[in-house]
mmCIF file of C-alpha atoms in Angstrom:
data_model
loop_
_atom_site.group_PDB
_atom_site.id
_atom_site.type_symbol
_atom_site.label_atom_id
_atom_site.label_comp_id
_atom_site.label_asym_id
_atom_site.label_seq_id
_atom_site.Cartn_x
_atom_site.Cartn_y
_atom_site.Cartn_z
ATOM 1 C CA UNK W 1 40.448 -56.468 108.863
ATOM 2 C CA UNK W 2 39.426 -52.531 108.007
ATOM 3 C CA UNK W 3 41.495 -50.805 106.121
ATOM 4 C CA UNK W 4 41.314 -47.063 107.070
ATOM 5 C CA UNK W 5 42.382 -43.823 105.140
ATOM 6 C CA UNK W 6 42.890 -40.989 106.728
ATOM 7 C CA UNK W 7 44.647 -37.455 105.446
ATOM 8 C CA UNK W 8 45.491 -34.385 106.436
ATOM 9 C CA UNK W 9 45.722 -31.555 104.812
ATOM 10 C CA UNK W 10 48.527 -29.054 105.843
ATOM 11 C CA UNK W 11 47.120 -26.253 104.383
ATOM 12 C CA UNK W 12 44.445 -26.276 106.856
ATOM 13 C CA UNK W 13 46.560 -27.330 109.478
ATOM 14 C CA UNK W 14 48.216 -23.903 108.911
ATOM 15 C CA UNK W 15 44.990 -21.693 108.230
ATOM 16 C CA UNK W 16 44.030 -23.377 111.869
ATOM 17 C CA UNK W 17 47.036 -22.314 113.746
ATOM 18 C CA UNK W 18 47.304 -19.013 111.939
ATOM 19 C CA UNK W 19 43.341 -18.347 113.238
ATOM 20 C CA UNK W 20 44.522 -19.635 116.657
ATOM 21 C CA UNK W 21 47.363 -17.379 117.225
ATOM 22 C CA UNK W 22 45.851 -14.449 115.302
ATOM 23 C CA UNK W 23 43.410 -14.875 118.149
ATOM 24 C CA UNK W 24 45.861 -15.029 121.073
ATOM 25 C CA UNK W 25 48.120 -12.641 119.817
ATOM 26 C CA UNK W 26 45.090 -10.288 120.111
ATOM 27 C CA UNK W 27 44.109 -11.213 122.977
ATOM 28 C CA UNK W 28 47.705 -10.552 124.363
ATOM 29 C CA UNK W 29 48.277 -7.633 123.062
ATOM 30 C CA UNK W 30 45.909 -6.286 126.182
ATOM 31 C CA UNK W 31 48.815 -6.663 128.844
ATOM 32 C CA UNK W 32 52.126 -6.773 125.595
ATOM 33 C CA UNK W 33 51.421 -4.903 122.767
ATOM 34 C CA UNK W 34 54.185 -6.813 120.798
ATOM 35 C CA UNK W 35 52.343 -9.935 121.605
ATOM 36 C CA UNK W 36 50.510 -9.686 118.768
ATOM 37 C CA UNK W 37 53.557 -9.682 116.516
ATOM 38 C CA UNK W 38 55.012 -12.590 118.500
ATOM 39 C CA UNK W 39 52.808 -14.832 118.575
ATOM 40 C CA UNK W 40 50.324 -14.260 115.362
ATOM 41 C CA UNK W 41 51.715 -16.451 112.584
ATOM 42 C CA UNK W 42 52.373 -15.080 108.968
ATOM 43 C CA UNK W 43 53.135 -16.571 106.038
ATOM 44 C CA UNK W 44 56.794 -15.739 106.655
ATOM 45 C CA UNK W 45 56.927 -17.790 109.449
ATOM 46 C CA UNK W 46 55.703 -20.949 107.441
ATOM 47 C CA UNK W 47 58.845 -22.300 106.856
ATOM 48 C CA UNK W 48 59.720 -22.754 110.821
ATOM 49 C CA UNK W 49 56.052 -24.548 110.591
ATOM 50 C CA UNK W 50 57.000 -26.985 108.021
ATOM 51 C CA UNK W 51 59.423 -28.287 110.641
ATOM 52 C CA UNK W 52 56.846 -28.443 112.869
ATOM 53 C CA UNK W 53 54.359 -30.413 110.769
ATOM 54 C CA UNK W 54 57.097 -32.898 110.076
ATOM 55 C CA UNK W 55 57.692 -33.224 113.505
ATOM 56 C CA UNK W 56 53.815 -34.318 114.034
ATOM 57 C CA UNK W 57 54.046 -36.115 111.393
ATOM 58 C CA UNK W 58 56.449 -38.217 112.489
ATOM 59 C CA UNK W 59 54.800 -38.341 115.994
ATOM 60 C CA UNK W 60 51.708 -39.650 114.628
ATOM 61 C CA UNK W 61 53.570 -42.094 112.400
ATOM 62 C CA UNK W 62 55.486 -43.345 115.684
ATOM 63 C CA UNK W 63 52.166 -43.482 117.512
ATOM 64 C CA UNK W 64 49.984 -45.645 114.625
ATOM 65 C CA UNK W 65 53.332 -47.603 113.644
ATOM 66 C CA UNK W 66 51.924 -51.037 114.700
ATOM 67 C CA UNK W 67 48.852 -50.287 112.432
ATOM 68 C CA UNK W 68 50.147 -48.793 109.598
ATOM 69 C CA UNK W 69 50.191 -50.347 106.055
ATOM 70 C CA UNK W 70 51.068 -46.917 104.389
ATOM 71 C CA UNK W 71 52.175 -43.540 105.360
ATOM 72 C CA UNK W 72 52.927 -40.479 102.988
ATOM 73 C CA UNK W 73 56.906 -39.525 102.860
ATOM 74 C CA UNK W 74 57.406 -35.964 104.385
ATOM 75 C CA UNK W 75 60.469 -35.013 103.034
ATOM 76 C CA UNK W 76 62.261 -32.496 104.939
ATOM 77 C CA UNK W 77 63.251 -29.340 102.507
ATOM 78 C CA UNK W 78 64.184 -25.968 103.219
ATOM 79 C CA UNK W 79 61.118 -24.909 100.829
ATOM 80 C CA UNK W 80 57.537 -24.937 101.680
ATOM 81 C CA UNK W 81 54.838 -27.574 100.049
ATOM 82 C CA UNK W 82 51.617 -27.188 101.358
ATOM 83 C CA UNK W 83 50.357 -30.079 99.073
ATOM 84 C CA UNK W 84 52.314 -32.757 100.833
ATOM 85 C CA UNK W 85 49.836 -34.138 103.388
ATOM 86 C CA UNK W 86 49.776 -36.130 105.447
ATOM 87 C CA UNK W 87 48.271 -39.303 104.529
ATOM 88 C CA UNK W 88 48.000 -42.450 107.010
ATOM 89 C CA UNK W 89 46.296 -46.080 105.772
ATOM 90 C CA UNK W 90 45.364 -48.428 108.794
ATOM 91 C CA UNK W 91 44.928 -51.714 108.838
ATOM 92 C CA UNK W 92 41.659 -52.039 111.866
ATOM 93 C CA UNK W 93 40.523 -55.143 113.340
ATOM 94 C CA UNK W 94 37.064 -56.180 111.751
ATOM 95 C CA UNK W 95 35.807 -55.252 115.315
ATOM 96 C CA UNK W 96 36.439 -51.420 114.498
ATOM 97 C CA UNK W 97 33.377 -48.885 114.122
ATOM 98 C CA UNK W 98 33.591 -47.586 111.017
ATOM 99 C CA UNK W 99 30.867 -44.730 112.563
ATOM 100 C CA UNK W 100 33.995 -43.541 114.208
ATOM 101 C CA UNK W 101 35.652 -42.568 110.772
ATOM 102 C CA UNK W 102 35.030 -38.737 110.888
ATOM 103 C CA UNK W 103 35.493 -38.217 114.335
ATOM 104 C CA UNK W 104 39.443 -40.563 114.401
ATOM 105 C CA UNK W 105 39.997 -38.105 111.682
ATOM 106 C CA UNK W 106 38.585 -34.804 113.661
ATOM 107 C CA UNK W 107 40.766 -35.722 116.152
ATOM 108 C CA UNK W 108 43.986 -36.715 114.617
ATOM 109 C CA UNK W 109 43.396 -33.350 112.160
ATOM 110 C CA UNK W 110 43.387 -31.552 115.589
ATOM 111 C CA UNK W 111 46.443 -32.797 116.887
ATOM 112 C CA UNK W 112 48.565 -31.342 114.358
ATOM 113 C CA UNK W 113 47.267 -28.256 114.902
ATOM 114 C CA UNK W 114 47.942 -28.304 118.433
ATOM 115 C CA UNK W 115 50.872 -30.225 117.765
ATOM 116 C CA UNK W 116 52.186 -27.035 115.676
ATOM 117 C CA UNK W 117 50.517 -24.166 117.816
ATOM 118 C CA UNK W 118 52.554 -26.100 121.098
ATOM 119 C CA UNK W 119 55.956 -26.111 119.323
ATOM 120 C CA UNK W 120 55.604 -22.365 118.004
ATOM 121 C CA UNK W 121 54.563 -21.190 121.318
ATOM 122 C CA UNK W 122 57.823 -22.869 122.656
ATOM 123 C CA UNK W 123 59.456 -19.778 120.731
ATOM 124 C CA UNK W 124 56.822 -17.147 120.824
ATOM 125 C CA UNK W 125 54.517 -17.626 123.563
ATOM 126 C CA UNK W 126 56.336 -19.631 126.064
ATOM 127 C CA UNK W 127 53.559 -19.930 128.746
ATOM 128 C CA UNK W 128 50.826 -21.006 126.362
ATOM 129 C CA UNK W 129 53.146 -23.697 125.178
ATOM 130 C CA UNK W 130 52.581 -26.555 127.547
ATOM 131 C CA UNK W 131 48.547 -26.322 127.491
ATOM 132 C CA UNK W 132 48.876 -27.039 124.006
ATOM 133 C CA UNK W 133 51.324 -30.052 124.337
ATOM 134 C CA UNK W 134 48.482 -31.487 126.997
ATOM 135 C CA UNK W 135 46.324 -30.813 124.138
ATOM 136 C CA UNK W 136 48.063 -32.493 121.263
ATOM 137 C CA UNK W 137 49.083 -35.525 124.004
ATOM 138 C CA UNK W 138 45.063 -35.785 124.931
ATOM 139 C CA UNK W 139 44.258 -35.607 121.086
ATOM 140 C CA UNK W 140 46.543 -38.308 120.295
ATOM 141 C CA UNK W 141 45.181 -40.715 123.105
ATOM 142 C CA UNK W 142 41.591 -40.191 121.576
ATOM 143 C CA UNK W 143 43.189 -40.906 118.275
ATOM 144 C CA UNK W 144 44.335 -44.284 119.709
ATOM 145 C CA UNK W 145 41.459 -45.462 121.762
ATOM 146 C CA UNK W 146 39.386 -45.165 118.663
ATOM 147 C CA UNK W 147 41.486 -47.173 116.806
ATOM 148 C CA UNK W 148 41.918 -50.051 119.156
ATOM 149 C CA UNK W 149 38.205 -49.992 120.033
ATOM 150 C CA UNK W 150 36.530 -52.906 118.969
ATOM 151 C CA UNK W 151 32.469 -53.531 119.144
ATOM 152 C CA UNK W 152 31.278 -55.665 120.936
ATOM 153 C CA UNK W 153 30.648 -59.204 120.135
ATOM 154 C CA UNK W 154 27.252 -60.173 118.328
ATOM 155 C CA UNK W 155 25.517 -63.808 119.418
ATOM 156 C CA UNK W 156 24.563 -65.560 116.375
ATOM 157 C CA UNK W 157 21.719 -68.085 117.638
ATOM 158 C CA UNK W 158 22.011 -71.269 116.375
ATOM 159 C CA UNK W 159 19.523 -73.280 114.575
ATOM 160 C CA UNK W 160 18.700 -76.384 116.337
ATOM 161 C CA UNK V 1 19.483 -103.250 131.979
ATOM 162 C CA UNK V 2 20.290 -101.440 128.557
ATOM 163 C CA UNK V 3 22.556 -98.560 129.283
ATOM 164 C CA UNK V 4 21.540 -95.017 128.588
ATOM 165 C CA UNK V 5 22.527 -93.086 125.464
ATOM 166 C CA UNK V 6 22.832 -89.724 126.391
ATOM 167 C CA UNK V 7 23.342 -87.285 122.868
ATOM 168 C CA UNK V 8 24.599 -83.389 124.227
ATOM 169 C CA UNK V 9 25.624 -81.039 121.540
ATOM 170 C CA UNK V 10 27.605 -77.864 122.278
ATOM 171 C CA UNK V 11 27.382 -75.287 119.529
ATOM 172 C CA UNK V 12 30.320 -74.065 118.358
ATOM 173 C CA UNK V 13 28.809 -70.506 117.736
ATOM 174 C CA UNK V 14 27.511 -70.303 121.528
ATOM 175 C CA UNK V 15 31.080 -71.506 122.459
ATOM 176 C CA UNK V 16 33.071 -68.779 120.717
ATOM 177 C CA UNK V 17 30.516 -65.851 121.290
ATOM 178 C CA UNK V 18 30.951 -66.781 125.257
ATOM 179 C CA UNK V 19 34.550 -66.513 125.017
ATOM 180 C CA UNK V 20 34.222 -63.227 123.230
ATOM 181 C CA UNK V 21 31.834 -61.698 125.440
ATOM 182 C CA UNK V 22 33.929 -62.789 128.421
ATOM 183 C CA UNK V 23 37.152 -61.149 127.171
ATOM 184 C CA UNK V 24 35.265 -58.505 125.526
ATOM 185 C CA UNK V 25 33.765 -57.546 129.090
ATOM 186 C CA UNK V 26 36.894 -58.097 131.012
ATOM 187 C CA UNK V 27 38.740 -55.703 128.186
ATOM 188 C CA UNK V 28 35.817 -52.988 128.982
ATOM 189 C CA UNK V 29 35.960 -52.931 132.428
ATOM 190 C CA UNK V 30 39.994 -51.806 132.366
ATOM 191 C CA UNK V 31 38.927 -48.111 132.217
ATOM 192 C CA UNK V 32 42.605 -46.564 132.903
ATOM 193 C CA UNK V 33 44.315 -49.305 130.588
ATOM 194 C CA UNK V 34 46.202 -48.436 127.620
ATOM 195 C CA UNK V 35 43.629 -48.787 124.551
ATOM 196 C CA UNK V 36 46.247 -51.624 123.115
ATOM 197 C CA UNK V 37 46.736 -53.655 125.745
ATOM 198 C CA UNK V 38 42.660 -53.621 126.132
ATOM 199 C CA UNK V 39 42.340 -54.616 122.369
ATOM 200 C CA UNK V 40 44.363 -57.500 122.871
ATOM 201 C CA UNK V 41 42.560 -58.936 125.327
ATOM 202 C CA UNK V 42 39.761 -58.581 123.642
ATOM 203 C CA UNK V 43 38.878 -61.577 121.214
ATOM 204 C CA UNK V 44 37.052 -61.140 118.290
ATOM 205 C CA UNK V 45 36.445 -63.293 114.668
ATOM 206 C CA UNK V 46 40.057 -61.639 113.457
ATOM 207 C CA UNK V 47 41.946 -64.527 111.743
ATOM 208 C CA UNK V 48 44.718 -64.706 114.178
ATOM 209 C CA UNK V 49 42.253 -64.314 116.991
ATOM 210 C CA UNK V 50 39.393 -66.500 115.812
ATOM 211 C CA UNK V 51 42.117 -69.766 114.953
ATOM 212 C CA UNK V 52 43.675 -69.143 118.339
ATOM 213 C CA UNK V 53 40.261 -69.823 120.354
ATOM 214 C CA UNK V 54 39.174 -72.777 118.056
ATOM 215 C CA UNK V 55 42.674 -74.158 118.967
ATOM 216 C CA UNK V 56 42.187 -73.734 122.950
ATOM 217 C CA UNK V 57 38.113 -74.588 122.188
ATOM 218 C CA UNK V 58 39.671 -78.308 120.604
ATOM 219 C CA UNK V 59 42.265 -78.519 123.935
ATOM 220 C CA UNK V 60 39.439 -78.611 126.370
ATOM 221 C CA UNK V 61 37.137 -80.456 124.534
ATOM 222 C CA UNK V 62 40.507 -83.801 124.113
ATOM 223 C CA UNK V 63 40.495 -82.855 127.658
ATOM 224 C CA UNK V 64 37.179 -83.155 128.517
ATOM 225 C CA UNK V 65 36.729 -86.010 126.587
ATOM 226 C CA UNK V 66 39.231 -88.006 128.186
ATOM 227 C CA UNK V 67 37.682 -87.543 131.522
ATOM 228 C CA UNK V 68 34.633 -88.808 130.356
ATOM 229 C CA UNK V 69 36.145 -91.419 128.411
ATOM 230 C CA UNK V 70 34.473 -94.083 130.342
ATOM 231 C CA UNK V 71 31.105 -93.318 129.118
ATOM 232 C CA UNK V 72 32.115 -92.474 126.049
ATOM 233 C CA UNK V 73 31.960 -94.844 123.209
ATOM 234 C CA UNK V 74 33.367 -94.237 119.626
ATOM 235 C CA UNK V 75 34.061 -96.678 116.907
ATOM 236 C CA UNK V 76 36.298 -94.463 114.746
ATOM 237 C CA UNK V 77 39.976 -94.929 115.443
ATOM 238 C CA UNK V 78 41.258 -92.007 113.535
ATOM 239 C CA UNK V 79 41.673 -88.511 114.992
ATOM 240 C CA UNK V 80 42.792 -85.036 113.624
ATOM 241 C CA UNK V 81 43.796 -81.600 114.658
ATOM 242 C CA UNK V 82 41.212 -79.477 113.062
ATOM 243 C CA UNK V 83 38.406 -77.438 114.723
ATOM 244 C CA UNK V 84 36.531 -74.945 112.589
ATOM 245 C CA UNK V 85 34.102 -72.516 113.564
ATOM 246 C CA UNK V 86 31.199 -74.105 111.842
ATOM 247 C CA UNK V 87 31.206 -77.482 113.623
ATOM 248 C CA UNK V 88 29.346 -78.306 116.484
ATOM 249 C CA UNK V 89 30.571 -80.692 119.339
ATOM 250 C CA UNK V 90 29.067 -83.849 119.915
ATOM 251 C CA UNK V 91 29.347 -86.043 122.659
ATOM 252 C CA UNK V 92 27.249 -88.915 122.665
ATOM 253 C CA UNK V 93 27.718 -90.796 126.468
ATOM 254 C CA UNK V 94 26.343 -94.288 126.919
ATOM 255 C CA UNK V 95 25.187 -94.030 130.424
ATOM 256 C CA UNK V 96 24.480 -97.150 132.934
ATOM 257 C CA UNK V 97 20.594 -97.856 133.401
ATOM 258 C CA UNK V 98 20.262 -96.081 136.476
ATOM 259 C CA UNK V 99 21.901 -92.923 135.413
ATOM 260 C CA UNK V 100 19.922 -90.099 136.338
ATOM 261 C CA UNK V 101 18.738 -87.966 132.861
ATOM 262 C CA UNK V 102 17.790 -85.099 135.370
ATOM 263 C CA UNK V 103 21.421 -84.433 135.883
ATOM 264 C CA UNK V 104 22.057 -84.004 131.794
ATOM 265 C CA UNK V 105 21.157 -80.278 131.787
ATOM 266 C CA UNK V 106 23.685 -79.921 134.770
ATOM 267 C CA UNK V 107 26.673 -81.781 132.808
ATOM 268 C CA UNK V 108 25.265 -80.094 129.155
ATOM 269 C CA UNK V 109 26.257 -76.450 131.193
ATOM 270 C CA UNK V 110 29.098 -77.551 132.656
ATOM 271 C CA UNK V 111 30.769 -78.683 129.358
ATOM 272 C CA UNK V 112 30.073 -75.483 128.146
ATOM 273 C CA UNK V 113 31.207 -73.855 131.210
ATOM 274 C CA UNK V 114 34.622 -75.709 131.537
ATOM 275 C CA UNK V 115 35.403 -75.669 127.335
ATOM 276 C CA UNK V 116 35.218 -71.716 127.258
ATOM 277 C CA UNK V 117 36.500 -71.204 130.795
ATOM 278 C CA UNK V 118 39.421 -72.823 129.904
ATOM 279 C CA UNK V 119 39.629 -70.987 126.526
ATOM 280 C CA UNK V 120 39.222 -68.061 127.972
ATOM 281 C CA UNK V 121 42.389 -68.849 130.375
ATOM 282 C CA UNK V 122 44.166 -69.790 127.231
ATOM 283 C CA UNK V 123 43.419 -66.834 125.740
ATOM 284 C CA UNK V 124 44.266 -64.420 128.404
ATOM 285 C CA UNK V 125 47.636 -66.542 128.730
ATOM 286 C CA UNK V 126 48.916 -64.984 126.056
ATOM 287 C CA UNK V 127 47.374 -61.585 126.298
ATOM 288 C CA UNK V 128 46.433 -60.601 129.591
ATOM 289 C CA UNK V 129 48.344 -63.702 132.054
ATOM 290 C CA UNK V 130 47.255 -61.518 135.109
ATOM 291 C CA UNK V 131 43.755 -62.561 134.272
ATOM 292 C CA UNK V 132 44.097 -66.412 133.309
ATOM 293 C CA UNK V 133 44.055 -67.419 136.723
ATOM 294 C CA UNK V 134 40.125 -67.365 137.768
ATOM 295 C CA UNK V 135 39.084 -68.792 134.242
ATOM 296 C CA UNK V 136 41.482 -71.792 134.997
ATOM 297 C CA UNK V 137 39.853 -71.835 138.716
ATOM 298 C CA UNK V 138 36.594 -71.877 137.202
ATOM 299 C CA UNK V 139 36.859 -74.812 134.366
ATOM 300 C CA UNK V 140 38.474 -76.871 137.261
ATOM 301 C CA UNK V 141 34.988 -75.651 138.861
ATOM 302 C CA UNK V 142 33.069 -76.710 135.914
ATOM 303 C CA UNK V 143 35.108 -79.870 135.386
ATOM 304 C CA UNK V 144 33.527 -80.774 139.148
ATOM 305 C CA UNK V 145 30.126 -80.286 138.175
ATOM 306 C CA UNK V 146 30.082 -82.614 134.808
ATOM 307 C CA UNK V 147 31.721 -85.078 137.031
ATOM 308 C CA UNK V 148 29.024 -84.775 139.409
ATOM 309 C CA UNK V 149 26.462 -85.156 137.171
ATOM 310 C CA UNK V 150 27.540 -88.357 135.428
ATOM 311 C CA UNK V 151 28.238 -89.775 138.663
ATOM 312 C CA UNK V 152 23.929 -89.298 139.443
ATOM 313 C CA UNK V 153 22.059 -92.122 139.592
ATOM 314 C CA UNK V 154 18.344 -92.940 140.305
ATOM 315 C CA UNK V 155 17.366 -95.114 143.370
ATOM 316 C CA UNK V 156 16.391 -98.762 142.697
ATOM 317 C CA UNK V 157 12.380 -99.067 142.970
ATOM 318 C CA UNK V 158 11.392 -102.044 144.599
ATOM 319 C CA UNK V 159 8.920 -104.079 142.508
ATOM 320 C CA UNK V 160 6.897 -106.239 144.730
ATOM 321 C CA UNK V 161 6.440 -110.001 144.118
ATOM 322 C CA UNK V 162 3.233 -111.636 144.601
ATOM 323 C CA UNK V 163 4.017 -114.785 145.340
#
C-alpha cells in the first residue's frame, strides 16, 4: 500500500476565493453597482466562510472515507483559525502513481475553493452559485479517479 | 512401447501477470464507470488481491489436474493448501507411446489459458459478477483444447518384414 499526505491550507483557500469574488464582484458591478459589495469577500465575512470550509471538509472526508487512515478534526467554533487545515492521510493501493501527487492535491486544493465560492454565492451571488457547485462536484470526481487509478500491470519474464 | 514423459511448466509469474492484464484491461475499458468500482476489478500484487488470485490460480490447477489425472503420475500421497507467488506449476504427464509431442505446445497454452481464465472468472465473481461469465466460457474453451491435445496420437508406421 501508499500511504498519501495531503493538506490544505485554509488560509489560501480564503486568499483564493477572496481573489475570485474580488474579481466577479468587479466584473458585476458593470450591470449592479452593489455587486461589488455583495459578492467581494472581506475579512468580515470570514467567519460565515469557516462554516463553509467545514462543510468541504466534511465533504471531502465523506468522499475519501473508505481510504482514509487519518483526517485532521475541524472543530466547529464561532471564532476563526486559519491554522486548522485540512489534513487528509490515504492509504493507496501499491498500484497508485505517485507522479500524480501534486496534481490529486491541485485538485482537491481547488475544490474547496470552489466548494466555498459555490456556498457564498448561494447568499450573495445566487446565479453564479450552481457553476461553481458543477465545479467543486467535477473537482471532486478528478480527486477520486486519481486515487483509485492504478498502473498498469508490469510482466516480469521469467528465467527459464 | 515405453510411454512418453511429457514435463510442461507454467510459470507462476506469467500466470498472475495474465490475470492482471486481463482485469486491468477490462477495468480500463469501463470509461463512464465509477473510478471504485473500476479499481476493484482491477487486480494487482495488493495483499488481499494478490492471495485471492493464488487461491483461484491453485482451484484450477486441482481442477485441471484431476482431468488429467489419467496421465498423470505422482508418488507423493500428501497434499496442501498453499500456492505462493514464487512457485511454478509442474505437471509432468506420462503419455502412451504413440502420443503425439506436436500437440504439447497446444495443451502447454491451453493450461495456461484455462488456469487464468478461470481465475479471472473467480476474480470478477466477487468484483465485477457481470463480467465472470465469458472467462468461465472460455476456460471451459480451454479445458477442450488440453483435452484435445492429450487425446493426439501418431499413426502406426508399418515396418515391412522381409521374410
Amino acid at each position: 500500500m501508499i500511504d498519501v499526505t495531503l493538506t490544505i491550507e485554509k488560509k489560501l483557500v480564503y486568499e483564493e476565493v477572496a481573489k475570485t469574488t474580488n474579481f466577479t464582484g468587479r466584473k458585476e458591478a458593470d450591470a449592479d453597482e452593489k455587486a461589488f459589495d455583495r459578492i467581494a469577500t472581506t475579512d468580515a465575512d470570514m467567519l460565515m466562510l469557516e462554516r463553509f470550509w467545514n462543510e468541504c471538509c466534511n465533504e471531502a472526508t465523506d468522499r475519501l472515507k473508505d481510504l482514509i487512515t487519518h483526517v485532521s478534526e475541524q472543530p466547529i467554533s464561532n471564532g476563526l483559525n486559519l491554522d486548522a487545515n485540512y489534513e487528509v492521510s490515504l492509504s493507496l493501493s501499491g498500484s497508485y502513481d505517485t507522479s500524480l501527487n501534486d496534481s490529486l492535491k491541485g485538485n482537491l486544493f481547488s475544490f474547496f475553493v470552489a466548494g466555498v465560492i459555490c456556498k457564498w454565492y448561494r447568499f450573495a451571488n445566487k446565479q453564479g452559485a450552481e457553476d461553481y457547485a458543477n465545479e467543486a462536484n467535477m473537482l471532486m470526481d478528478s480527486v477520486m479517479s486519481k486515487v483509485y487509478y492504478r498502473k498498469k500491470p508490469k510482466r516480469v519474464i521469467p528465467q527459464q | 512401447m515405453a510411454k512418453k514423459n511429457v514435463t510442461i511448466t507454467l510459470y507462476m509469474s506469467e500466470l498472475i501477470y495474465d490475470v492482471q492484464n486481463k482485469t486491468y484491461l477490462k477495468g480500463r475499458s469501463k470509461t463512464d464507470a465509477d473510478p471504485a468500482l473500476v479499481a476493484q476489478m482491477q487486480a494487482n500484487d495488493d495483499d488481499e488481491n494478490i492471495n485471492q488470485v493464488l487461491r483461484s490460480i491453485g482451484e484450477a490447477f486441482g481442477t485441471l489436474k484431476n482431468k488429467l489425472s489419467e496421465h498423470i503420475e505422482e508418488s507423493g500421497t500428501t497434499g496442501n493448501n498453499v500456492m505462493q507467488a514464487n512457485q511454478n506449476i509442474t505437471v509432468a504427464l506420462k503419455m502412451p507411446s504413440n502420443f503425439n509431442q506436436a500437440a504439447i505446445d497446444v495443451i502447454s497454452s491451453g493450461m495456461h489459458r484455462y488456469i487464468v481464465n478461470a481465475a479471472t472468472a473467480d476474480w470478477f465473481n466477487l468484483t465485477s459478477p457481470n463480467d465472470a461469465k465469458p472467462h468461465v466460457d472460455l476456460a471451459n474453451a480451454s479445458m477442450s483444447d488440453v483435452l484435445d491435445g492429450i487425446n493426439k496420437r501418431v499413426r502406426p508406421t508399418r515396418t515391412e518384414v522381409t521374410p
